[in-house]
PDB file of C-alpha atoms in Angstrom:
ATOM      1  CA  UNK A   1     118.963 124.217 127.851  1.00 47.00           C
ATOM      2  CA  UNK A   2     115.431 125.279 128.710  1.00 47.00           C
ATOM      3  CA  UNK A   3     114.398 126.038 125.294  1.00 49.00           C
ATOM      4  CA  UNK A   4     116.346 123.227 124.148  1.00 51.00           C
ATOM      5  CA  UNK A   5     113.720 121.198 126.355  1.00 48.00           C
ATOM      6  CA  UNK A   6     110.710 123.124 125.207  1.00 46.00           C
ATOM      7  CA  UNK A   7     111.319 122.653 121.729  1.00 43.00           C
ATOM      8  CA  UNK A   8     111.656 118.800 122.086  1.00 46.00           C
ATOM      9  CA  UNK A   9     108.275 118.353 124.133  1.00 42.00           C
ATOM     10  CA  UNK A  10     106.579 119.991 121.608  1.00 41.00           C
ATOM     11  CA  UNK A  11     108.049 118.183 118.618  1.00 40.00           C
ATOM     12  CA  UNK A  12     107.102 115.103 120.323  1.00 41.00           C
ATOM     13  CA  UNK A  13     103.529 116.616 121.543  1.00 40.00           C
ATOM     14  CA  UNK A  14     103.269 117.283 117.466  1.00 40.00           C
ATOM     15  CA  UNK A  15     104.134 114.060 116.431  1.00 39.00           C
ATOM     16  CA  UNK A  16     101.851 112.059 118.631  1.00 40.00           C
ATOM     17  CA  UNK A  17      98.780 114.684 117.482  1.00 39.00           C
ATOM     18  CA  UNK A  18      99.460 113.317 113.531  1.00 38.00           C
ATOM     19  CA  UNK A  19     100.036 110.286 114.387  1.00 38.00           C
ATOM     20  CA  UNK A  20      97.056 109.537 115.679  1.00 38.00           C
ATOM     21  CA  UNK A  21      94.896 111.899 113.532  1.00 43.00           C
ATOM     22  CA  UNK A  22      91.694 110.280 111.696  1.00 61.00           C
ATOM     23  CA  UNK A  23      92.319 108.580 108.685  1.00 71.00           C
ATOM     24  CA  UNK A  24      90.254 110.474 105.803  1.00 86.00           C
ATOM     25  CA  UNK A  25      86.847 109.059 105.052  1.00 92.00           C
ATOM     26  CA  UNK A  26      86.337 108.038 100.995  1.00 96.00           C
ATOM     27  CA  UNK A  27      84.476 109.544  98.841  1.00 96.00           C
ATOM     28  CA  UNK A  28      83.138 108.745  95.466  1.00 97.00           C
ATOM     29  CA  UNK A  29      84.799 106.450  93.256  1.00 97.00           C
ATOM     30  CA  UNK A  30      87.331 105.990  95.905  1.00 98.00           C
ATOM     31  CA  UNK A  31      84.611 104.711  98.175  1.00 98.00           C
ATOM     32  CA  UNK A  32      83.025 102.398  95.978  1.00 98.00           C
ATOM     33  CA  UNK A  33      86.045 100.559  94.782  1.00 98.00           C
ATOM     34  CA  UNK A  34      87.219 100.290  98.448  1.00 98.00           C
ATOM     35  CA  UNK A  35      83.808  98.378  99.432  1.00 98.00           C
ATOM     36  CA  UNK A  36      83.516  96.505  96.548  1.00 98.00           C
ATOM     37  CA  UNK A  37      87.177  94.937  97.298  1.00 98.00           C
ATOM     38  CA  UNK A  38      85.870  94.253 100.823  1.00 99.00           C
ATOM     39  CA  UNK A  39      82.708  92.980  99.422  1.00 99.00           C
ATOM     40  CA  UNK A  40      84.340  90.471  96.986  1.00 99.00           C
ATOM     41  CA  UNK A  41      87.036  89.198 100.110  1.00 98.00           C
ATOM     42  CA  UNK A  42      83.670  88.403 102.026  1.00 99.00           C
ATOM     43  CA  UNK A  43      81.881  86.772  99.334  1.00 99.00           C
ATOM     44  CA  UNK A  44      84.757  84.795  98.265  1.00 98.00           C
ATOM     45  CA  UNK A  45      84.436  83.082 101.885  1.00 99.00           C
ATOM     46  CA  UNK A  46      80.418  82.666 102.249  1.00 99.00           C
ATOM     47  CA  UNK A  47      81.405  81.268  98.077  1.00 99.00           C
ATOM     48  CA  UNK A  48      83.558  78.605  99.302  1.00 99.00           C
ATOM     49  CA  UNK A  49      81.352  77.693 102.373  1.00 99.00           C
ATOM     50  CA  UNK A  50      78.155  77.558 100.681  1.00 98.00           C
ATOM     51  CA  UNK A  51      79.822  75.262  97.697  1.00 98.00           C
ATOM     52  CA  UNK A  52      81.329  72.988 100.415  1.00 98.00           C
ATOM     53  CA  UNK A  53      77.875  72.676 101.419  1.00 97.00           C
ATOM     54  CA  UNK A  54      75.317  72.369  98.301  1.00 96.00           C
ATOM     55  CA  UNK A  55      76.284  73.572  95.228  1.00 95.00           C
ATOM     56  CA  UNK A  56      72.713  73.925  93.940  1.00 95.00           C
ATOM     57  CA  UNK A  57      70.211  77.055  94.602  1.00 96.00           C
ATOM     58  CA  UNK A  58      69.785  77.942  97.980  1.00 98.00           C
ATOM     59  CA  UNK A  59      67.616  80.803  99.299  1.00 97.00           C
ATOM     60  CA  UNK A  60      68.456  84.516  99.532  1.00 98.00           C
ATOM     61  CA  UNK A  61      67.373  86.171 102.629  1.00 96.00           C
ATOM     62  CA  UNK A  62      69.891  89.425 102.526  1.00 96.00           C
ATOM     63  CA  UNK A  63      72.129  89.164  99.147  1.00 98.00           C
ATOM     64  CA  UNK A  64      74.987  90.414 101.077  1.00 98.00           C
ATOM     65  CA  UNK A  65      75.671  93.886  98.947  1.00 97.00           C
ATOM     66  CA  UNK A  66      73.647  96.477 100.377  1.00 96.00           C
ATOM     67  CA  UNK A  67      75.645  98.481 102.698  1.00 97.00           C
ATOM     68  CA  UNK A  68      74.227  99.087 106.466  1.00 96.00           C
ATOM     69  CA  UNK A  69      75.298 101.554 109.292  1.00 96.00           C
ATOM     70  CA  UNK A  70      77.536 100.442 111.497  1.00 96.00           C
ATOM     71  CA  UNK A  71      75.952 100.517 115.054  1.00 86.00           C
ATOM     72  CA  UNK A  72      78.228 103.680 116.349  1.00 82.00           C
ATOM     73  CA  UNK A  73      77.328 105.261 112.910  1.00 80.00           C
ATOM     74  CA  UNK A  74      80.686 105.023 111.825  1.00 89.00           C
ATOM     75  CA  UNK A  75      80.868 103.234 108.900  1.00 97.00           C
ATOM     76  CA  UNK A  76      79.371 101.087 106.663  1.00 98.00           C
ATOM     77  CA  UNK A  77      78.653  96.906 106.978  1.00 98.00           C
ATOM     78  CA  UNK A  78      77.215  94.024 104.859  1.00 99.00           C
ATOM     79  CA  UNK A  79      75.052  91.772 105.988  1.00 98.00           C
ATOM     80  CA  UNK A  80      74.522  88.115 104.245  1.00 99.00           C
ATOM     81  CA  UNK A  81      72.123  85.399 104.941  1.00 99.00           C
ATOM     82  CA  UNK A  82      71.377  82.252 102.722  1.00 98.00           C
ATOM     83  CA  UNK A  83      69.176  79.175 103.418  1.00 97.00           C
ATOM     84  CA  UNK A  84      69.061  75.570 102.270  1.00 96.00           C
ATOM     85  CA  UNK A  85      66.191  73.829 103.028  1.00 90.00           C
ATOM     86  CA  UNK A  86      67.460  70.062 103.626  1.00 78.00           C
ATOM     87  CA  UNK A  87      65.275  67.107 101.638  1.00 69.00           C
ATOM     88  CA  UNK A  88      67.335  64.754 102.912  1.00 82.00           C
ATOM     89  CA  UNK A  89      68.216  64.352 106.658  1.00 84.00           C
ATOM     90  CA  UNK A  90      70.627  61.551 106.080  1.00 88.00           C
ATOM     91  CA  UNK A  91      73.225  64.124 104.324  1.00 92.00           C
ATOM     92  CA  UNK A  92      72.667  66.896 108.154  1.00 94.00           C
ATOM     93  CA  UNK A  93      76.003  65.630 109.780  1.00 95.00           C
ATOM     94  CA  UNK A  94      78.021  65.211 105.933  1.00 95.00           C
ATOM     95  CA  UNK A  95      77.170  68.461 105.280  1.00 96.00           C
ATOM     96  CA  UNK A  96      77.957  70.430 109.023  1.00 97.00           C
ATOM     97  CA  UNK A  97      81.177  68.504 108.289  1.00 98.00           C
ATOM     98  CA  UNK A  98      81.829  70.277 105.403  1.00 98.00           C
ATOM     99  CA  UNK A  99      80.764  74.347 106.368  1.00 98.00           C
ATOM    100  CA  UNK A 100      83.182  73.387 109.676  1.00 99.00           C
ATOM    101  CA  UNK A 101      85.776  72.328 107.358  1.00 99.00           C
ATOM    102  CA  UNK A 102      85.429  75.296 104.857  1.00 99.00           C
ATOM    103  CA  UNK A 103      85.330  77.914 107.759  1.00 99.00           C
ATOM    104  CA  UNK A 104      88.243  76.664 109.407  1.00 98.00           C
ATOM    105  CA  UNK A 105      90.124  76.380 105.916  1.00 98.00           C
ATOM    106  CA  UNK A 106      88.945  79.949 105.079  1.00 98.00           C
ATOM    107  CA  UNK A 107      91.079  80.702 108.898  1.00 98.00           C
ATOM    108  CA  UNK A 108      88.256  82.164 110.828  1.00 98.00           C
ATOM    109  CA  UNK A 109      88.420  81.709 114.269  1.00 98.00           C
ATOM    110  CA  UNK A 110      85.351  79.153 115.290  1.00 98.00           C
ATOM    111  CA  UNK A 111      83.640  77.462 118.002  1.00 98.00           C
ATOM    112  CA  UNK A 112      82.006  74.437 116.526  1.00 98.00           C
ATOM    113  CA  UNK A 113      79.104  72.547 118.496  1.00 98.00           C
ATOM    114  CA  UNK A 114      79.635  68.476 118.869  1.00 96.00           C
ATOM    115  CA  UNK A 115      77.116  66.631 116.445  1.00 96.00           C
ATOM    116  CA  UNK A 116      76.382  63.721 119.612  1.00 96.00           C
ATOM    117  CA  UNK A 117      72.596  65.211 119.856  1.00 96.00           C
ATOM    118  CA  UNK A 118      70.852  64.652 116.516  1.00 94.00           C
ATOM    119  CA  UNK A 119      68.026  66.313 117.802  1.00 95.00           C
ATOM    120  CA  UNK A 120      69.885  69.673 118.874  1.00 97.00           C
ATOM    121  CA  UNK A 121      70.361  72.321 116.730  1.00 97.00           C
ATOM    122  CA  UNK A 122      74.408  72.100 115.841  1.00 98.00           C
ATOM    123  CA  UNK A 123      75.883  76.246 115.444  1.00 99.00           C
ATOM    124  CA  UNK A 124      79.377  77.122 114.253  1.00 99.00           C
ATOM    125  CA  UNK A 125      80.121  80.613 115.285  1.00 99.00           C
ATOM    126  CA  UNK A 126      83.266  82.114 113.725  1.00 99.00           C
ATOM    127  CA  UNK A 127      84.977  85.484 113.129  1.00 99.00           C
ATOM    128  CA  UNK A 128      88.153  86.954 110.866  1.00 98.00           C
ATOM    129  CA  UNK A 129      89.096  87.622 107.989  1.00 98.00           C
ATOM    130  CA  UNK A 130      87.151  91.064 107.591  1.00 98.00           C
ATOM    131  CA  UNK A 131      84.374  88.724 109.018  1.00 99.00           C
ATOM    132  CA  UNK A 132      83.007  90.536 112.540  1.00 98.00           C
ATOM    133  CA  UNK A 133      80.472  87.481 112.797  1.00 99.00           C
ATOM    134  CA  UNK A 134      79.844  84.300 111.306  1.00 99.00           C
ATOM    135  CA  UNK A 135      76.760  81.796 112.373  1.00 99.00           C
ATOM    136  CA  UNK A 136      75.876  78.626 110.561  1.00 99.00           C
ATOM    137  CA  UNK A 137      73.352  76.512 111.754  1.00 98.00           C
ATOM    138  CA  UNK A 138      71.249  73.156 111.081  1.00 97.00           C
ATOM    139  CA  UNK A 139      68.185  72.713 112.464  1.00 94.00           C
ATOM    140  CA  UNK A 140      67.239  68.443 113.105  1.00 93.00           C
ATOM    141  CA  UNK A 141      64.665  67.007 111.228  1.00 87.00           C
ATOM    142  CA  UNK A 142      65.279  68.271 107.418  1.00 82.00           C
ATOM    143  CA  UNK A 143      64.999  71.734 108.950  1.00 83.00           C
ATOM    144  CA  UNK A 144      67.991  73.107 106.053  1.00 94.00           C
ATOM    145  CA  UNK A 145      70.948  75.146 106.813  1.00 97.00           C
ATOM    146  CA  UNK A 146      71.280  78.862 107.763  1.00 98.00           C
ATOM    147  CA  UNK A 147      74.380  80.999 106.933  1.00 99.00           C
ATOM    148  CA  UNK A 148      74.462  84.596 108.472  1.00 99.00           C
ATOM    149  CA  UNK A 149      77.479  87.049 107.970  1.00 99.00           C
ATOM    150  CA  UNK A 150      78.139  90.487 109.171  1.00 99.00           C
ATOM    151  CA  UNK A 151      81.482  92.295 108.154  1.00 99.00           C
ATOM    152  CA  UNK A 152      83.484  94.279 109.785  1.00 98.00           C
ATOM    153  CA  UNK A 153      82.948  98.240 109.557  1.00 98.00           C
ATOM    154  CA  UNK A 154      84.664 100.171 107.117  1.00 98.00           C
ATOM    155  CA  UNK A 155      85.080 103.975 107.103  1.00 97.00           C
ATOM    156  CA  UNK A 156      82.297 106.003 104.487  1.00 97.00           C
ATOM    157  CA  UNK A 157      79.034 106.457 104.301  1.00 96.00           C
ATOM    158  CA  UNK A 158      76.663 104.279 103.665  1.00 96.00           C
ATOM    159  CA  UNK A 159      73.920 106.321 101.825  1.00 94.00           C
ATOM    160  CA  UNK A 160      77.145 107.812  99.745  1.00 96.00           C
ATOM    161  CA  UNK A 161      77.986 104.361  98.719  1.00 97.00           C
ATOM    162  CA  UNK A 162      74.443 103.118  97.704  1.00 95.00           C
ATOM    163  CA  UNK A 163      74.657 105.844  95.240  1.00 95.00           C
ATOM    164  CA  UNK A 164      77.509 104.792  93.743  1.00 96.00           C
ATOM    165  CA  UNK A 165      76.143 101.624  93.264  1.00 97.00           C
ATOM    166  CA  UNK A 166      72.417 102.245  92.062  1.00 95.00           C
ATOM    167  CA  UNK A 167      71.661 104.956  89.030  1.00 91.00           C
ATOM    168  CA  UNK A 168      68.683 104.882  89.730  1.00 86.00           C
ATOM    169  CA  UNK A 169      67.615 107.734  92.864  1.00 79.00           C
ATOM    170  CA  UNK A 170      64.847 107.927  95.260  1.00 74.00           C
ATOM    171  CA  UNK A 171      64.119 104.721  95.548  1.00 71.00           C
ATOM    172  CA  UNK A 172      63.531 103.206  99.176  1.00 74.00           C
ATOM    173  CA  UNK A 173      63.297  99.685  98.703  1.00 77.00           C
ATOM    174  CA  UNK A 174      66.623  97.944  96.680  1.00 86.00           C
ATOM    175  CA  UNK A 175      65.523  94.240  97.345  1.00 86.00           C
ATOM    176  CA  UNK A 176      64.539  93.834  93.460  1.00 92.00           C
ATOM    177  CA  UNK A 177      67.768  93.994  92.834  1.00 94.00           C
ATOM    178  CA  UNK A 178      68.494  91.076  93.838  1.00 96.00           C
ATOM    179  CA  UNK A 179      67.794  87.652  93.011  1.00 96.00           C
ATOM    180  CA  UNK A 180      65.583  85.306  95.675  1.00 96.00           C
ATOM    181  CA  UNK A 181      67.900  82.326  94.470  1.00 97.00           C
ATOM    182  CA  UNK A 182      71.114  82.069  93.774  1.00 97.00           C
ATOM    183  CA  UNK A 183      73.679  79.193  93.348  1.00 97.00           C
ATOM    184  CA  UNK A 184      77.266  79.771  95.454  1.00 97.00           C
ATOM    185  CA  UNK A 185      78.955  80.047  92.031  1.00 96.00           C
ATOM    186  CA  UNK A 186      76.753  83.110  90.872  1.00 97.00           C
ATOM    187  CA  UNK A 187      78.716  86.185  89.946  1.00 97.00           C
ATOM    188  CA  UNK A 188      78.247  89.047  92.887  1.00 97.00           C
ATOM    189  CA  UNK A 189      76.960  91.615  91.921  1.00 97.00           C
ATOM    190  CA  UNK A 190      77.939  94.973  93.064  1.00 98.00           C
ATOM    191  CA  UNK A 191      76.715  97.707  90.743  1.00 96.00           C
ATOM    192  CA  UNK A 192      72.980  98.412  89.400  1.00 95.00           C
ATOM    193  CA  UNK A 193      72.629 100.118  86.470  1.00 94.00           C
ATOM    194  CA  UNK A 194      69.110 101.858  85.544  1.00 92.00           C
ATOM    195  CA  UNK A 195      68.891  98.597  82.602  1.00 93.00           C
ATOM    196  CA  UNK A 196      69.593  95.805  85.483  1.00 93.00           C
ATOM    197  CA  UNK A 197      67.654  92.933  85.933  1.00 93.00           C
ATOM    198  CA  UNK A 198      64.884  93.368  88.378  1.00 92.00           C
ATOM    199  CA  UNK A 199      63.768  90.179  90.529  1.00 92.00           C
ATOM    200  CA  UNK A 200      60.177  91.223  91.711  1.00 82.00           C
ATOM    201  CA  UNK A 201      58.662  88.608  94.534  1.00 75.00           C
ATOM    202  CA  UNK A 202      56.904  85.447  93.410  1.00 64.00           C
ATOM    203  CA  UNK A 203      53.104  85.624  92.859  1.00 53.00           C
ATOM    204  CA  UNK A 204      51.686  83.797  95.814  1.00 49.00           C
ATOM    205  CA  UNK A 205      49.586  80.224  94.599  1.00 46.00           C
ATOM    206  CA  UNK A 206      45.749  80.869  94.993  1.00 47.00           C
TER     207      UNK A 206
END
């Protein structure tokens, strides 16, 4: 009966060890296709929001492809910002209306300031959906519209996974890559070949 005993604790001892051993990291092509599914889920919701919005240009602050650290180092993140700077005040409240609308439809999980103060800046703060953080804002006074999104983490590496997505090696700054503008409808683009379009800063007016 003793040994009978034994025997069980350790099968049980075993199974609790693989069950909770670490999932394996990916590598490679593995890796890449992996992000690039939880890159497309993301941009699919900033897409819809943005459109809801202004379906015209609106600024690029971080495209939203270029994978960060997580903060325990554990992982990889994107990180997305866009701005719309707002000619005309008289559309501020139509347009909130519509990003609150959008998030909740995309079934994040917001808080949603009241629009009673037109000269307070009005915040919707959301997560879900592979979405760690969501912030839009509008500033009064035809300040524009911000929208900020950080993913969730994902298991690889991040340096592994830029160089899956860039040929081209030992290059420190990525940014022209990626276009200053871009219109909610663009394609998203998540590889760089060595021939892809480059988007070099504006020359400054004298």
């Amino acid at each position: 009966m003793r040994h009978g005993r034994w025997f069980g604790v350790v099968v049980l001892v075993v199974a609790m060890v693989t069950g909770c051993a670490a999932q394996p990291v990916p590598t490679g092509a593995e890796l890449y296709a992996q992000a690039k599914g939880h890159y497309l889920a993301y941009r699919a919701i900033a897409t819809d929001i943005l459109t809801a919005v202004y379906d015209g240009e609106w600024e690029v602050g971080d495209y939203g492809a270029l994978p960060d650290s997580c903060r325990d180092g554990r992982g990889y993140e994107f990180y997305f910002t866009r701005y719309l700077r707002s000619p005309d005040p008289a559309l501020r409240l139509e347009r909130y209306e519509a990003a609150a609308a959008a998030i909740t439809a995309a079934g994040l999980d917001a808080s949603i300031s009241p629009t009673d103060d037109p000269d307070a800046i009005w915040v919707i703060i959301a997560r879900g959906n592979g979405i760690s953080r969501l912030v839009f804002d509008s500033t009064p006074h035809g300040g524009g519209f911000h929208l900020n999104i950080t993913t969730d983490c994902h298991p690889g590496n991040n340096r592994a996974l830029k160089a899956e997505m860039f040929e081209e090696t030992g290059i420190g700054d990525r940014t022209p890559y990626f276009p200053k503008t871009e219109r909610p409808d663009a394609e998203p683009l998540f590889l760089f070949p060595l021939d892809a379009p480059r988007y070099p800063d504006p020359t400054p007016t004298p």
